[in-house]
Coordinates of C-alpha atoms in Angstrom, one line a residue:
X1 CA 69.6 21.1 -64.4
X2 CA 69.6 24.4 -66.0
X3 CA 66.6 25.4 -68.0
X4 CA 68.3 25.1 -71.2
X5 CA 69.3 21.4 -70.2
X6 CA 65.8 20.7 -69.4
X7 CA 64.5 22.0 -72.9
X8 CA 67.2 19.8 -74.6
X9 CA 66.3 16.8 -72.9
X10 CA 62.5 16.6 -73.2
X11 CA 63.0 17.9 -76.6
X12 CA 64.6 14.4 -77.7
X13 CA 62.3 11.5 -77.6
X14 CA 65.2 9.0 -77.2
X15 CA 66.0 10.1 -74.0
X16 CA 62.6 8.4 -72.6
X17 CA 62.0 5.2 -73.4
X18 CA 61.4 3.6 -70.0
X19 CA 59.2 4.7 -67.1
X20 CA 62.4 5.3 -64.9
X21 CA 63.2 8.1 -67.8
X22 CA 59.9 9.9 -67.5
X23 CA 60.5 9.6 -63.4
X24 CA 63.9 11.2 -63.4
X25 CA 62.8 13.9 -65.8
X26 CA 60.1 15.0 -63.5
X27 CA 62.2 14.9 -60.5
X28 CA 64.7 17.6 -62.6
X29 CA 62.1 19.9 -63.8
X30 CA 60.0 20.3 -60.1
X31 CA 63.2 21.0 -58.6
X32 CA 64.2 23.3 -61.0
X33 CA 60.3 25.1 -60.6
X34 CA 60.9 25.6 -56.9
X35 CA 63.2 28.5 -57.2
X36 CA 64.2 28.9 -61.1
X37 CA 60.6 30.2 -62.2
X38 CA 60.5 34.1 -63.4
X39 CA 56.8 33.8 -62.0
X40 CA 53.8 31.8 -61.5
X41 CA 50.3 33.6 -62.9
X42 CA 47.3 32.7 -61.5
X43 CA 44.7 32.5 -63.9
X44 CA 41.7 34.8 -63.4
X45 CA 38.9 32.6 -63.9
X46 CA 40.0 29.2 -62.5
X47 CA 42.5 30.3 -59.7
X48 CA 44.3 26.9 -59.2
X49 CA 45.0 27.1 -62.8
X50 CA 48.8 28.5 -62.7
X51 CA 51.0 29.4 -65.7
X52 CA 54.5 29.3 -65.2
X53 CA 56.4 32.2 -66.6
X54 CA 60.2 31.4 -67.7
X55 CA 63.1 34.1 -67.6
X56 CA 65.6 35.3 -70.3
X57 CA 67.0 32.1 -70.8
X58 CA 63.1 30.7 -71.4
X59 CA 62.5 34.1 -73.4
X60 CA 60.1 34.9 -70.9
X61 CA 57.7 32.4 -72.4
X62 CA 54.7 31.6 -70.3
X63 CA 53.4 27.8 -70.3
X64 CA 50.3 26.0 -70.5
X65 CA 47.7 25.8 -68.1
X66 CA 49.1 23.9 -64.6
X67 CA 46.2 22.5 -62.4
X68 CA 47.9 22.9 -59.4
X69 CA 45.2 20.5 -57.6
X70 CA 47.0 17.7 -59.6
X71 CA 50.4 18.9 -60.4
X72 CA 52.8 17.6 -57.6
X73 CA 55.5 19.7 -56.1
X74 CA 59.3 18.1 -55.6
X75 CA 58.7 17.2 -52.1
X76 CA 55.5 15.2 -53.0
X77 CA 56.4 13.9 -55.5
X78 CA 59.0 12.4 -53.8
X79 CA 56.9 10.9 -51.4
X80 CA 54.4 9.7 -53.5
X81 CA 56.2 7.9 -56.6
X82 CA 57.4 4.8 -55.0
X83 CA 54.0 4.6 -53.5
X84 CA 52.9 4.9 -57.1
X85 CA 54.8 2.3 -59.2
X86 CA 54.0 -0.1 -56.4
X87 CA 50.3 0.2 -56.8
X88 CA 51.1 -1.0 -60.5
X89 CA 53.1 -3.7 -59.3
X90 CA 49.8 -4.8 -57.0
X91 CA 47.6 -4.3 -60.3
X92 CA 49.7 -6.9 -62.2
X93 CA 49.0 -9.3 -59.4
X94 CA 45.5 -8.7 -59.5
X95 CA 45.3 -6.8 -56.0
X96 CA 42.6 -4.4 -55.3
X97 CA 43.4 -0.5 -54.4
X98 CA 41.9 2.2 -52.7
X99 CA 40.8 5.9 -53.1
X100 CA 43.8 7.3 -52.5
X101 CA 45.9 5.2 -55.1
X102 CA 43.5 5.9 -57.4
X103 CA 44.1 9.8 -56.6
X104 CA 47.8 9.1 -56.9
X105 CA 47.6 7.7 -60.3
X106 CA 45.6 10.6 -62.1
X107 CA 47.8 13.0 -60.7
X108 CA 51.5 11.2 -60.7
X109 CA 50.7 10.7 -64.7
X110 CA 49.2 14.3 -65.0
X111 CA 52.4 15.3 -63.4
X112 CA 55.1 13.2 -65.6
X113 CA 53.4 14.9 -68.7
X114 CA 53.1 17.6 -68.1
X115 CA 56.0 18.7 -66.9
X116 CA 57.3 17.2 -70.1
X117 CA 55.0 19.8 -72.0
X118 CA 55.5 22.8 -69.7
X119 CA 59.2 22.5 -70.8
X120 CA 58.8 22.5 -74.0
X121 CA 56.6 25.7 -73.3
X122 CA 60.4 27.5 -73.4
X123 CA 60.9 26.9 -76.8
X124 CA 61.3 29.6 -78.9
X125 CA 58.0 30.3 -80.7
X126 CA 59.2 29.4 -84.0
X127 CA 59.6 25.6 -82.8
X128 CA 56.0 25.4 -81.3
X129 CA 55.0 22.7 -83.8
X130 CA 57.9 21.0 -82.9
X131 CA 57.0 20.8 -79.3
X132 CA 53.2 19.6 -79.3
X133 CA 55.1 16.9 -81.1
X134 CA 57.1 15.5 -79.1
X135 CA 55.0 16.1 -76.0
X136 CA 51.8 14.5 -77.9
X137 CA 53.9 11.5 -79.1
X138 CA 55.7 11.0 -75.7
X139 CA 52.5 10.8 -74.0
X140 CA 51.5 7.9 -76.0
X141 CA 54.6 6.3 -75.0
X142 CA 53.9 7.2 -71.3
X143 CA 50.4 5.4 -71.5
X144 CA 52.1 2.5 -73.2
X145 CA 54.6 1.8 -70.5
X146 CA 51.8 2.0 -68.2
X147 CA 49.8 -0.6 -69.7
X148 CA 53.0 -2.5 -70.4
X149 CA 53.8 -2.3 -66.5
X150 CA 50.3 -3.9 -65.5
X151 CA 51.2 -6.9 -67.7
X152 CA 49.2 -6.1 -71.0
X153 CA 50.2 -6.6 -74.5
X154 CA 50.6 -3.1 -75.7
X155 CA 52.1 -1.5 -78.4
X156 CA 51.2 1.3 -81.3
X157 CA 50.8 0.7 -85.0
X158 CA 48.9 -0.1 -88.4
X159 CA 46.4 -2.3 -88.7
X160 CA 45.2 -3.8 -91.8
X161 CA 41.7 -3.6 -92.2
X162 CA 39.8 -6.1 -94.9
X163 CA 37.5 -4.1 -97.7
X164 CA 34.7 -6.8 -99.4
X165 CA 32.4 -6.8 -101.4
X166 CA 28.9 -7.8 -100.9
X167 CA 29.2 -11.2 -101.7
X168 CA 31.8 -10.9 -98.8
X169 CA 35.1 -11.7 -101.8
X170 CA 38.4 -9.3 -100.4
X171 CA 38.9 -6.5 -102.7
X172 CA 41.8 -4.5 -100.7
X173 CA 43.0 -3.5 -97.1
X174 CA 43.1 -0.5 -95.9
X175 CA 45.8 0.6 -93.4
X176 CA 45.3 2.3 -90.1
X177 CA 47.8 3.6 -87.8
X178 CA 46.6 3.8 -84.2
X179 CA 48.2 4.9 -80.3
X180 CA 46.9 1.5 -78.8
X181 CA 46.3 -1.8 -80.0
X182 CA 46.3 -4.2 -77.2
X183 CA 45.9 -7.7 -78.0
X184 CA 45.7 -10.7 -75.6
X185 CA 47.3 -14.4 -76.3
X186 CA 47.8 -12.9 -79.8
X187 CA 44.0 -11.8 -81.0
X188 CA 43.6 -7.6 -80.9
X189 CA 41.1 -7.0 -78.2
X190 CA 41.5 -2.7 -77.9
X191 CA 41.9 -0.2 -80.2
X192 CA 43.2 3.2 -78.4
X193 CA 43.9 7.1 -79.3
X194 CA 46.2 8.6 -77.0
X195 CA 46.3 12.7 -77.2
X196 CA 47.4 15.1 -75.0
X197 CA 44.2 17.1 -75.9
X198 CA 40.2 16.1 -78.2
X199 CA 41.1 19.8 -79.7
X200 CA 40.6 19.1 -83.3
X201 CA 40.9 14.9 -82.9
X202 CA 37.5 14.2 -81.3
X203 CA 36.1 13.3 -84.5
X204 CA 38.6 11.1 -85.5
X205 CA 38.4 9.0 -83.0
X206 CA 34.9 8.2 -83.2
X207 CA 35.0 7.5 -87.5
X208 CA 37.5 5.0 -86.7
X209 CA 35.7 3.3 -84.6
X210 CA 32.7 3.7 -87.2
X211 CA 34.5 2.6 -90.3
X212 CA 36.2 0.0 -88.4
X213 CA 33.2 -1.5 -87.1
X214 CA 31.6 -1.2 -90.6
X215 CA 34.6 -3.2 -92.6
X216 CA 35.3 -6.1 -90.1
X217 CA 31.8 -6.5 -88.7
X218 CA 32.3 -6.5 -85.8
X219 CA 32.5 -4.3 -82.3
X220 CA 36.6 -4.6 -81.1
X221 CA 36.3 -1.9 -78.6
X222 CA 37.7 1.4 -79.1
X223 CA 39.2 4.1 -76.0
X224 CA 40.0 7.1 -76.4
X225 CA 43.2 9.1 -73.4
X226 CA 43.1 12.5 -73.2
X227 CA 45.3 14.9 -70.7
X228 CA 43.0 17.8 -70.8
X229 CA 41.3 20.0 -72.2
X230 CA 42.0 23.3 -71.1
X231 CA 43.9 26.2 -72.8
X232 CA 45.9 29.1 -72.2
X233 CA 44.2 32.4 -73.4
X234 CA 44.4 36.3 -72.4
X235 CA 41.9 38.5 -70.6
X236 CA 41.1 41.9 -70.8
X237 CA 43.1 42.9 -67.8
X238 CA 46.4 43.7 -68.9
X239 CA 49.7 41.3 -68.7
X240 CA 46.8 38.3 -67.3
X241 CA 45.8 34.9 -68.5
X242 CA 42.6 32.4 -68.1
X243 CA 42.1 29.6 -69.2
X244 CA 39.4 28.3 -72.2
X245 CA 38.0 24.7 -72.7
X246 CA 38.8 22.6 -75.8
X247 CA 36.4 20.1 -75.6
X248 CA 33.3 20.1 -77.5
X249 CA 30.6 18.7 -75.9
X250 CA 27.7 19.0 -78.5
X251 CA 30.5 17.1 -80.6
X252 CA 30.9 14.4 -78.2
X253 CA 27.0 13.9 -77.5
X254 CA 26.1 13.9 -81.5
X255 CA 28.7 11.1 -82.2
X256 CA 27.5 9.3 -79.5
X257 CA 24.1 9.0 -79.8
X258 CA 24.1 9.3 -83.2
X259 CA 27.2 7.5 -84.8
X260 CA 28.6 5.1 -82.0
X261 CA 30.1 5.5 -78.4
X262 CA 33.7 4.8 -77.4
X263 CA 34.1 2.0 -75.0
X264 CA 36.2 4.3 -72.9
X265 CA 36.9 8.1 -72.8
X266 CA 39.4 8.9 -70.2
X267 CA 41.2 12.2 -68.8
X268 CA 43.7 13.2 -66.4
X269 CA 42.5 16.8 -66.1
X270 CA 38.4 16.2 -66.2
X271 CA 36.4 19.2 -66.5
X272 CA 33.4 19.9 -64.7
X273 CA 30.5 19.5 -67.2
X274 CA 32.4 16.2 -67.8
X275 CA 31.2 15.2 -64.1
X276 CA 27.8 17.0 -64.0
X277 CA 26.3 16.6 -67.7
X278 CA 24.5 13.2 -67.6
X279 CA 25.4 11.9 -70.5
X280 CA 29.0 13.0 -70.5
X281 CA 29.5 11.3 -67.2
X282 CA 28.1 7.8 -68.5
X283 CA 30.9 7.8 -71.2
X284 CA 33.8 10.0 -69.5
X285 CA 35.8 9.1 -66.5
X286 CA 39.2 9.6 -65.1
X287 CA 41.9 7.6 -65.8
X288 CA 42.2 5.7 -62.9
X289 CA 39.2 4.2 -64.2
X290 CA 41.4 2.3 -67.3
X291 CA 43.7 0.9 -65.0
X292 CA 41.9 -0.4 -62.5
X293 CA 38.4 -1.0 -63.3
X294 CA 38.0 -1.3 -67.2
X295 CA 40.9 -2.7 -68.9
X296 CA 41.1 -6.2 -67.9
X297 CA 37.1 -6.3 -68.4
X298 CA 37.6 -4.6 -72.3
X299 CA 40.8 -7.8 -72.6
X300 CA 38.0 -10.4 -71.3
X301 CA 35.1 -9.5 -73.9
X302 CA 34.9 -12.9 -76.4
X303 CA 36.5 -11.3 -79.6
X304 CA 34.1 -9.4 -82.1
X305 CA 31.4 -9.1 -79.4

């Protein structure tokens, strides 16, 4: 595919509605980075942070931030992908995987967004909006069919939450629209945000949870997927890029401790401090984590516990 088809197709949602979708995407745009690039820029503070620099027919727009420790090339990918859908196929059936799958699944879903989002990085600037978007909601839809592949009942939408009165009489819902709700034999059991970055959502996610918890009285778990949480930004040197964190931690510890922790806080792209702050690594993990360790626990919890 030309660039121009690229843009065009990750630019309409309808054109990915399965997993296969998202797979043959990927496969188009990595062959098309092998030799159709203008240039890669390494970034100057994090060097396997690239940026991928289109040509005229990209305006010479530069992307977001690739980690190239988890992006895949064509040729791995290749290999890896059937490796990948069948390690899903084992999770249904309630086989155990190893260290390396668990690799593979961070980075084959880091890879089928964001090559998603580094198209839409050609855009013309006026249709930025546009693009974080589509990429946002179509990574929602990617962690859906995930979930949907391992066997759970998984879908987005409202909610309607009961408002009483102190004598416990209904007064009103309230409506909620959320990326996850995942119910088992019919009863909701998660609630779940989906973003492609915390940049100005963090605090959302947490209130929810909060006012949630305050209305119903009880605890239904609540997750929160994030891509990453890095940024493009320039540097002193001339015509060269770095890259800047989104995350706030001093957020994320204050709503914690002091509001309520998630049940679940997930990236593809972990930072550091993530790993090394000890109180960020109690409550953030990668996202092999949800797949193969914490959702079917989060499913078993009795309801409202």
């Amino acid at each position: 595919m030309k660039l121009a088809d690229l843009v065009n197709h990750a630019a309409n949602k309808q054109q990915f509605q399965q997993l296969s979708d998202y797979i043959d995407f990927c496969r188009q745009y990595l062959a098309f980075v092998e030799t159709g690039l203008q240039a890669r820029i390494v970034s100057q503070n994090e060097s396997y942070y690239q940026f991928f620099q289109y040509g005229v027919e990209g305006q010479y727009n530069i992307s977001r931030p690739i980690n190239t420790r988890l992006f895949y090339t064509a040729e791995s990918f290749e290999t890896m992908i059937s490796h990948f859908t069948q390690t899903f196929t084992d999770l249904k059936q309630g086989q155990r995987v190893d260290d390396e799958q668990r690799d593979r699944i961070i980075r084959i879903i880091y890879t089928l967004q964001q090559t998603i989002g580094a198209a839409l990085d050609a855009l013309p600037a006026g249709k930025s909006n546009q693009a974080r978007k589509v990429n946002g909601d179509l990574f929602e839809r990617l962690i859906r069919l995930l979930l949907q592949e391992m066997g759970a009942d998984c879908t987005a939408g409202v909610v309607q939450v009961p408002v009483k009165d102190d004598a416990g009489a209904l007064l009103f819902h309230t409506s909620y629209q959320h990326d996850l709700l995942i119910r088992q034999a019919g009863d909701l059991k998660v609630i779940g945000s989906v973003k492609t970055s915390s940049k100005d959502r963090l605090d959302k996610v947490f209130v929810d949870k909060f006012l949630y918890s305050r209305l119903t009285g009880t605890a239904l778990p609540h997750i929160a997927i994030f891509l990453n949480d890095v940024q493009r930004k320039k540097t002193k040197q001339e015509n060269s890029y770095g890259i800047s964190t989104t995350f706030l931690p001093g957020h994320f510890r204050a709503y914690t401790v002091k509001l309520n922790p998630l049940d679940g806080v997930y990236y593809c792209d972990i930072r550091p401090n993530m790993r090394e702050d000890a109180l960020l690594s109690t409550h953030i993990r990668t996202i092999d984590h949800l797949f193969l360790d914490d959702l079917w626990e989060l499913l078993n919890k009795p309801s409202g516990d």
